[in-house]
């Protein structure tokens, strides 16, 4: 789940990450792979979403050790990226399994979070562009995201990134004394999975 609006395109982000470890710019925030030392900053960014919003359905903020574990888990099979500005981590995006059962293994769920004073400044789209490219390169074929309703800013971001609405779970979560709907969107990554009659499985994500 995420809560950030649309911003202009930022091309070739992953090429610069691969070459330099950052986006290669000095006058704009840089997207890079998260490291264990980013866990404290990511936990601090996430905590207000847990304690003060319904963007996430978690009710207890993860501590630094738990965030470090999540970073390692996401990077092992998917990706966990951070947005850094002047040496400070100001946002992050990551992916994980859409569901654990084997038939879902070519699909993933994505999320993006920004520090409160960074929303609406382009960081969400910058992170998502890099994340989706990374996932495509690893062999994933579909990305999905859930958005607690209402969340117009997140809806605009996902629409700008090519996600299409696929449905809404009604009254699926309970937080802060009320039930909440979650709208789901998805977008293809790379070539679609064969629709039928394939003799072999598609290549496994790496």
Steps between C-alpha positions, in 0.01 A plus 500: 500500500620853434405866529694714249395698188617502141811687381691538170692214337859426601665286225775239522503483878615139519781551248649764730446282806685212333789723396546710810285362781284817485303689238819688416357846568623755747206739496216251550424219743666171406340156482718212620479155653423499870765380742460376860609842624189653336269304729474773764407768247246274328344407834471869591333580166255214536401545864265800448312308232441221752402715796312779324350373173318211337745491209638186664301253706787436740422629848844478664800667331785257427823566686837544330590132522173399337543758225850368436355151466238629252765670290702180476194289419382734223844523342547124496222441246358839401641846582518765772610847386544827687488863394790698643531878502813673634595185688155454656260217413167668425300215348504137402324250276505123502332189363409163639295197402142567397410174673716214622353217292712381211273604212533866605880504481517714185295774670593741777350766724662844510495785752656844533533730802636854530587718796210731581663814361598325174160413359413673174863572405566218252655244729223245474514473126880502498501204737228313315670540162816345637316228689289388205802490272687289752212258535465467124871425471464226762229331293179599674197530272239686708505763776203568727432760767225550756378843610284560807213725395474791459849579368484721192872582500602136492239431233648773280852367546407144411298613197796707379723193537272290280304314768138420424221444756388140540262512795431603858479293815215649704535539877807276493694667781423654840714780641435807714147388580376462143499256211690587183488406133816413307516564124738286296688595185746308282731549202698261281877474528673384183338225293166366624472145624372258232122484504478125433656196339861571595717188504733636768493748785624851426853579623509532876560842657859523617 
